[in-house]
């Protein structure tokens, strides 16, 4: 029997490709340039499955053009690159890569918060530019992390990881807002209190965004929300571009309506709003929150395991649209 055919849409660890090759006929994009939609469709012709990353959009047009496709396995926990309804309607299974990146991403969220509040990159640029000539009482004086109020917007697994780091490691008071409230045991574990979004924005010293992107969460933070925040507050986005109105944020940073921001994700990335590049009170990183080598390998391995399990016995590890499995 011939092996199923798989497209790997972006470069990935050679050992993961080697594992896929044990099970599948593999075409892999080791050049690592994102294919435009027409090329993605052309490459998907005759493929039974795809290994995708967050930049590979799978929508109704792609699905209609690739009738042989049965599964797309995302090497990401987020899956806003998938039109899940269209995939379900087309009978194409979607899987993501949750859990394996939770702690690494929470570590990074905390690192970005620290760098932002304590002005680490801004002061490093100053030093490297040869501008450090004397000590001053308020030079790069930022805000404290310990003992401050941390507001987590989006309290899934990564949000909980950030809350625990803040509460247990830094003695922060943790408040959170989420679509649904955590049960009492989980709230106690995270030492977190549920508040409205408005109260969170008004009272937190540091706001961290960890909610999934959907049309409903588009511009969750815009000019009106930024206006509610304390002038001394910091905002950290490790969720998705589009959750923050980047133009409104750049204006708020420029006018010092909030103190600082740390951003790992951007509207239209890898493009970054030019106004963000023009302000110094923002720390900018290129969507690397999950990027430790062991975690990226675990994410790729989980995506590969989903493909293998699906073609073996239709029991993928982390399916998103299980309705598809019921009719397969
Ligand atoms: C995810 O897994 O959704 C990350 O954003 C990709 O690194």
mmCIF file of C-alpha atoms in Angstrom, residues 4 14 21 57 72 93-94 123 128 130 132 169 171 196 204 211 222 240-241 291 301:
data_model
loop_
_atom_site.group_PDB
_atom_site.id
_atom_site.type_symbol
_atom_site.label_atom_id
_atom_site.label_comp_id
_atom_site.label_asym_id
_atom_site.label_seq_id
_atom_site.Cartn_x
_atom_site.Cartn_y
_atom_site.Cartn_z
ATOM 1 C CA UNK A 4 -0.202 8.917 2.440
ATOM 2 C CA UNK A 14 15.221 17.549 10.359
ATOM 3 C CA UNK A 21 9.203 10.125 6.266
ATOM 4 C CA UNK A 57 -3.943 30.144 6.089
ATOM 5 C CA UNK A 72 -4.009 19.924 8.790
ATOM 6 C CA UNK A 93 -9.564 17.563 10.531
ATOM 7 C CA UNK A 94 -7.693 20.357 12.317
ATOM 8 C CA UNK A 123 18.505 51.230 28.718
ATOM 9 C CA UNK A 128 25.326 50.671 23.425
ATOM 10 C CA UNK A 130 27.585 55.432 24.082
ATOM 11 C CA UNK A 132 25.870 56.594 29.418
ATOM 12 C CA UNK A 169 7.321 34.186 42.731
ATOM 13 C CA UNK A 171 4.238 38.424 45.698
ATOM 14 C CA UNK A 196 -14.581 42.684 35.223
ATOM 15 C CA UNK A 204 -3.751 46.615 37.354
ATOM 16 C CA UNK A 211 -6.523 35.527 25.118
ATOM 17 C CA UNK A 222 -8.149 50.027 21.746
ATOM 18 C CA UNK A 240 -2.040 37.510 18.924
ATOM 19 C CA UNK A 241 -1.742 40.535 16.707
ATOM 20 C CA UNK A 291 10.759 29.728 21.153
ATOM 21 C CA UNK A 301 6.735 16.521 17.380
#
